[in-house]
Amino acid sequence: MFNWAKQTLANVAGTQEPIYGPSAIKSVAVEAEKKPYTELSREHMKWQAVNISSTCVETQSFYLMSDDGHLALAQVIYSNVAGIHTTCQFNCKIFSREASKPHLWSTSPLSNVDFNDDKTAFYADDCAVELSEDGTTYTIKSMNDDKAIVNLKITRETPAFHAGETGKTLYGTDLSNPWGSMRHSFWPRCVTEGTITTKEGAIDFKGKALFIHALQGMKPHHAAAKWNFADFQGPTYSAVLMQYTTPASYGSTVVSVGGISKKDEIITAGTDHTVTHTAVNADAENDWPEPTAIKFAWSGKTSDGKAVDAVIEGPIGPRVDKVDVMAEVPGFVKKIVAGAAGTKPYIYQYSPKVTLKLKIGDEEITEEGQLFSEATFILEEN
């Protein structure tokens, strides 16, 4: 079958794509060679709300670490399935601090979705995520599920960024007219206030946060076969790293984006970062090589040319959760991956206390802090 026909079938049915090779992907790292990162304004934070014939998923995700030790996620997912059906979901997860107590997981379909005129605010029945006029604060309100009533304010302390000029990795045999893309925008260090109210009462989420606005302009299992993610928040410094490896269709290409920041300042950001699983155990349930020790490494330069290197490494377990994505996600996501041979997505989540070792020029800094990390396996590679 011709590749274009295989691609059309894959877009509609979710099947695996043919092998295009590394020439069919342009990593954002190519842009980053000339411009490691771009500081973002309010204009960059607009919802794309893409309505195209192929499938795409857009998310706004807030990773919360309260001062008293609670860890949570609040997230809006906007999904366009093959240009035929658009659906939206609000997710909230509060990680239990007690081994004997289950995590709180809430996922609610949203109705009557709309945006404000400049697409910086998202609205649905009993849900709103709004960006302030000065572009520094999000307010998140959701009453879709009485298990988790969300009322939060997230204010960035550090400039926002994405890697390179556009932030985009492009997919397609004609990269001047790509059929897919991937983009992540970061607010790497934020302060939070507000509550998430459960049936047991209100939880105060005064503390720190990371915000990521992501657009996967193609089916998730076509864009990436596996992911690694790190969110470090310390008293002074924050570090974020998002790495994905494409399926063999695109040459098993590794793309890493992230950076190091502190209050009022991006120290470095770009694509010269690595993730290594230094120890693994085979998961008896699904055969995925679950990491038990990881090394996250950042490399770059400050705005005035000083070399920057940072590392977090060591044991990462025990994990706080293992998510069988196909069991947890809404039905529309199941439709997205229907028919994709070898697709069995699992997310391994961790939240250890760790040490960030940072070197800026000749200055060496060590800081203890909280890490939230995920290792995600999606697709068995041929």
XYZ file of C-alpha atoms in Angstrom:
382
model
C 0.000 0.000 0.000
C 1.254 3.514 -0.791
C 2.467 5.458 2.218
C -0.133 8.186 1.750
C -2.881 5.582 1.857
C -1.383 4.000 4.960
C -1.231 7.436 6.581
C -4.890 8.114 5.742
C -5.897 4.774 7.226
C -3.813 5.472 10.327
C -5.457 8.878 10.766
C -8.922 7.374 10.701
C -8.505 3.925 12.246
C -5.620 4.445 14.637
C -3.425 1.774 13.035
C 0.354 1.941 13.063
C 2.018 4.118 10.483
C 4.565 3.000 7.875
C 8.277 3.577 8.474
C 9.063 7.055 7.198
C 12.402 7.380 8.983
C 14.063 10.366 10.668
C 13.715 12.529 7.551
C 9.966 12.763 8.289
C 10.484 14.660 11.546
C 11.972 18.061 12.296
C 12.761 18.263 15.995
C 12.418 21.584 17.774
C 16.100 21.015 18.591
C 16.892 22.245 15.053
C 15.385 25.639 15.917
C 17.084 25.587 19.306
C 20.514 25.470 17.659
C 19.981 29.121 16.694
C 17.662 30.193 19.501
C 17.555 27.879 22.533
C 14.256 29.233 23.820
C 11.696 31.999 23.488
C 10.168 33.899 26.389
C 6.397 33.879 26.027
C 3.835 36.633 26.292
C 0.111 36.429 26.890
C -0.356 36.075 23.120
C 1.527 32.767 23.147
C -0.860 31.234 25.686
C -3.906 31.055 23.414
C -5.820 27.828 22.968
C -5.330 26.554 19.430
C -8.569 24.496 19.518
C -7.426 22.855 16.300
C -10.213 21.622 14.021
C -8.489 19.519 11.370
C -9.209 16.218 9.653
C -6.632 14.314 11.701
C -6.742 13.742 15.461
C -5.147 16.164 17.914
C -5.113 16.626 21.676
C -4.534 19.926 23.486
C -4.052 20.150 27.251
C -3.521 22.680 30.001
C -1.998 20.907 33.008
C -1.251 22.336 36.463
C 1.047 20.265 38.718
C 0.529 21.367 42.323
C 2.762 20.927 45.394
C 1.279 22.391 48.562
C 3.413 23.704 51.404
C 2.034 20.997 53.704
C 2.938 18.157 51.366
C -0.095 17.526 49.156
C 0.509 16.702 45.498
C -2.167 17.171 42.848
C -2.932 17.626 39.164
C -5.641 19.806 37.594
C -6.048 19.478 33.836
C -8.254 20.403 30.893
C -8.120 18.147 27.816
C -9.507 19.351 24.471
C -9.596 16.544 21.921
C -10.529 16.557 18.262
C -11.060 13.016 16.974
C -10.357 12.776 13.229
C -12.081 16.113 12.591
C -15.405 14.409 13.298
C -15.993 14.856 17.011
C -14.663 17.304 19.595
C -14.787 16.458 23.274
C -13.412 18.005 26.463
C -12.612 16.697 29.907
C -11.618 18.167 33.265
C -9.338 15.942 35.328
C -8.264 16.301 38.936
C -6.003 13.945 40.857
C -4.941 14.286 44.482
C -2.238 11.849 45.515
C -2.875 10.191 48.844
C -0.203 10.635 51.504
C -1.278 7.379 53.171
C -0.373 4.038 51.588
C -3.637 2.486 52.755
C -5.791 5.245 51.249
C -6.527 5.433 47.501
C -5.690 8.483 45.426
C -8.577 10.750 44.538
C -9.234 10.671 40.805
C -11.936 12.763 39.195
C -12.599 13.033 35.466
C -15.636 14.844 34.117
C -16.860 15.379 30.547
C -17.481 19.048 29.831
C -20.465 20.539 28.029
C -21.017 23.809 26.138
C -17.313 24.481 25.645
C -16.331 27.977 24.569
C -13.411 30.410 24.631
C -13.152 34.148 25.117
C -12.454 36.363 22.108
C -8.671 35.974 22.165
C -8.764 32.291 23.221
C -6.822 32.802 26.441
C -9.754 31.639 28.583
C -11.585 28.314 28.493
C -15.208 27.936 29.559
C -17.675 25.090 29.958
C -20.641 24.384 32.183
C -19.391 24.648 35.792
C -15.772 25.056 34.647
C -13.528 28.016 33.806
C -9.773 28.415 33.292
C -8.946 32.088 32.775
C -5.708 33.979 32.118
C -5.364 37.423 33.668
C -5.026 40.536 31.520
C -1.355 40.899 32.456
C -0.689 37.264 31.459
C 0.773 36.242 34.823
C -2.085 34.419 36.575
C -4.512 31.592 35.850
C -7.663 31.045 37.860
C -9.141 27.535 37.757
C -12.672 26.835 38.888
C -14.510 23.545 38.476
C -17.707 22.268 40.093
C -18.284 19.358 37.710
C -17.631 16.720 40.355
C -18.440 17.099 44.044
C -15.554 14.705 44.776
C -13.152 17.498 43.801
C -14.361 21.100 43.671
C -11.459 23.190 42.382
C -10.857 26.862 43.199
C -7.231 27.778 42.510
C -5.060 30.719 41.531
C -1.705 30.045 39.841
C 0.746 32.952 39.466
C 4.032 32.603 37.651
C 7.203 33.850 39.318
C 9.446 33.185 36.322
C 9.096 34.073 32.633
C 7.273 31.494 30.521
C 9.106 29.761 27.678
C 9.065 27.230 24.913
C 12.067 25.727 23.154
C 13.370 27.239 19.920
C 11.513 29.919 17.975
C 8.104 28.255 17.558
C 8.344 25.480 20.150
C 7.195 22.952 17.553
C 8.462 19.569 16.445
C 7.017 18.791 12.993
C 6.028 15.438 11.474
C 5.513 14.577 7.806
C 7.202 13.625 4.570
C 6.820 17.249 3.423
C 7.952 19.297 6.416
C 6.893 22.519 4.707
C 3.362 21.139 4.982
C 3.535 18.847 8.043
C 0.725 16.480 8.946
C 1.513 16.576 12.670
C 3.240 18.599 15.362
C 4.139 18.688 19.049
C 4.563 21.786 21.234
C 5.050 22.370 24.973
C 4.940 25.768 26.682
C 6.051 26.087 30.293
C 5.449 28.234 33.327
C 8.285 26.538 35.222
C 7.934 28.148 38.648
C 4.622 29.368 40.035
C 3.044 30.142 43.387
C -0.414 28.842 44.175
C -3.300 29.677 46.447
C -6.772 28.282 46.849
C -8.361 24.950 47.601
C -9.549 21.654 46.223
C -12.571 20.573 48.241
C -13.232 16.868 48.608
C -15.985 15.080 50.512
C -13.591 15.043 53.471
C -13.165 18.814 53.385
C -11.080 21.536 51.764
C -7.363 21.006 51.086
C -5.277 24.172 51.127
C -3.011 24.252 48.071
C -0.899 27.245 49.002
C 2.497 26.310 47.610
C 4.265 25.833 44.279
C 3.198 24.734 40.822
C 4.283 23.993 37.279
C 1.997 24.802 34.342
C 2.316 23.194 30.895
C 0.248 23.998 27.816
C 0.728 21.180 25.315
C -0.511 20.518 21.801
C -0.162 17.097 20.211
C -1.245 17.733 16.649
C -1.673 14.050 15.814
C -2.688 10.794 17.489
C -0.756 10.447 20.768
C 0.628 6.989 19.924
C 1.776 8.236 16.514
C 3.619 11.186 18.060
C 5.445 9.287 20.822
C 6.150 5.713 21.884
C 7.340 6.693 25.377
C 7.761 9.719 27.616
C 9.782 10.901 30.598
C 8.827 13.893 32.704
C 10.421 15.679 35.667
C 9.062 18.559 37.739
C 11.446 19.684 40.503
C 10.469 22.444 42.911
C 12.930 23.623 45.530
C 13.101 26.637 47.861
C 15.017 28.671 45.254
C 15.244 26.668 42.024
C 12.857 24.834 39.724
C 13.649 22.364 36.950
C 11.395 20.877 34.292
C 12.206 18.267 31.663
C 9.839 16.724 29.125
C 11.304 14.047 26.875
C 9.601 11.820 24.328
C 10.791 9.193 21.881
C 8.905 8.856 18.609
C 7.762 5.502 17.261
C 9.983 3.739 14.731
C 7.839 5.382 12.037
C 9.849 8.562 12.696
C 13.218 6.979 13.413
C 12.740 6.556 17.192
C 13.822 10.184 17.455
C 14.354 11.560 20.975
C 13.125 15.102 21.688
C 13.863 16.779 25.039
C 12.617 20.198 26.142
C 13.001 21.896 29.488
C 14.959 24.283 31.630
C 16.203 25.541 34.992
C 14.753 28.636 36.640
C 14.482 30.604 39.845
C 12.305 33.521 40.890
C 12.166 36.211 38.165
C 14.722 34.414 35.987
C 15.155 31.618 33.476
C 18.686 30.383 34.092
C 18.730 28.229 30.970
C 16.217 26.496 28.717
C 16.276 24.564 25.483
C 16.702 21.024 24.203
C 20.116 19.803 25.404
C 18.769 17.549 28.144
C 18.805 13.808 28.738
C 16.975 11.157 30.727
C 18.514 7.799 31.597
C 16.796 4.933 33.391
C 19.803 3.725 35.380
C 17.954 0.761 36.927
C 14.717 -0.972 35.891
C 12.449 -3.845 36.873
C 10.234 -5.673 34.413
C 6.587 -5.154 35.326
C 5.016 -8.605 35.554
C 1.643 -7.201 34.503
C 2.703 -5.759 31.166
C 6.454 -6.377 30.647
C 7.306 -2.672 30.598
C 10.760 -1.885 32.103
C 9.639 0.194 35.074
C 12.461 2.506 36.205
C 13.659 2.239 39.788
C 16.485 4.767 39.410
C 16.730 7.683 36.975
C 19.192 10.361 35.950
C 17.797 13.676 34.662
C 20.437 15.999 33.207
C 20.147 19.568 31.896
C 22.761 21.434 29.860
C 22.786 24.941 28.423
C 23.998 28.488 28.836
C 22.821 31.554 30.698
C 21.844 34.664 28.778
C 25.347 36.054 29.386
C 27.083 32.896 28.132
C 27.932 30.996 31.312
C 27.793 27.209 31.022
C 24.986 25.562 32.970
C 24.808 21.908 33.973
C 22.327 20.335 36.355
C 21.542 16.806 37.428
C 19.083 14.864 39.565
C 19.956 11.201 39.896
C 19.407 8.194 42.088
C 16.641 5.852 43.233
C 13.195 7.152 42.359
C 10.886 4.660 44.031
C 8.751 3.435 45.433
C 6.284 4.679 42.874
C 3.207 6.531 44.085
C 0.964 5.163 41.333
C 0.769 3.091 38.175
C -1.925 4.201 35.741
C -3.394 1.849 33.177
C -4.335 4.591 30.745
C -6.833 2.502 28.811
C -8.678 1.720 32.028
C -8.673 5.310 33.293
C -9.183 7.541 30.275
C -12.526 8.596 28.827
C -14.064 6.682 25.951
C -12.957 9.185 23.315
C -9.294 8.436 24.022
C -9.977 4.714 23.646
C -11.350 5.545 20.198
C -8.181 7.445 19.349
C -5.972 4.408 19.940
C -8.416 1.764 18.729
C -6.784 -0.715 16.395
C -3.205 0.335 17.113
C -1.214 -2.866 17.413
C 1.131 -2.954 20.402
C -0.455 0.033 22.123
C -0.706 -0.538 25.878
C -0.106 2.770 27.628
C 0.933 2.812 31.284
C 2.165 5.740 33.369
C 4.494 5.180 36.345
C 4.411 8.107 38.795
C 6.913 9.038 41.511
C 7.301 11.827 44.085
C 10.576 11.449 46.008
C 12.573 14.081 47.837
C 15.715 14.623 45.749
C 18.812 16.785 45.388
C 19.361 19.119 42.448
C 23.060 19.619 41.739
C 23.507 22.777 39.680
C 26.622 24.395 38.245
C 26.470 27.901 36.743
C 29.872 28.884 35.418
C 32.216 28.234 38.348
C 29.438 28.385 40.953
C 28.204 25.078 42.337
C 24.791 24.892 44.030
C 23.048 22.027 45.785
C 19.379 22.213 46.712
C 16.957 19.737 48.238
C 13.431 19.731 46.886
C 10.361 17.819 45.769
C 10.285 15.888 42.510
C 7.229 14.731 40.633
C 8.159 12.384 37.817
C 6.454 10.190 35.252
C 7.731 7.413 33.005
C 5.166 6.588 30.326
C 5.224 3.648 27.950
C 2.744 3.666 25.085
C 3.814 1.607 22.131
C 5.846 -1.569 21.745
C 8.531 -0.793 19.189
C 9.374 -3.184 16.405
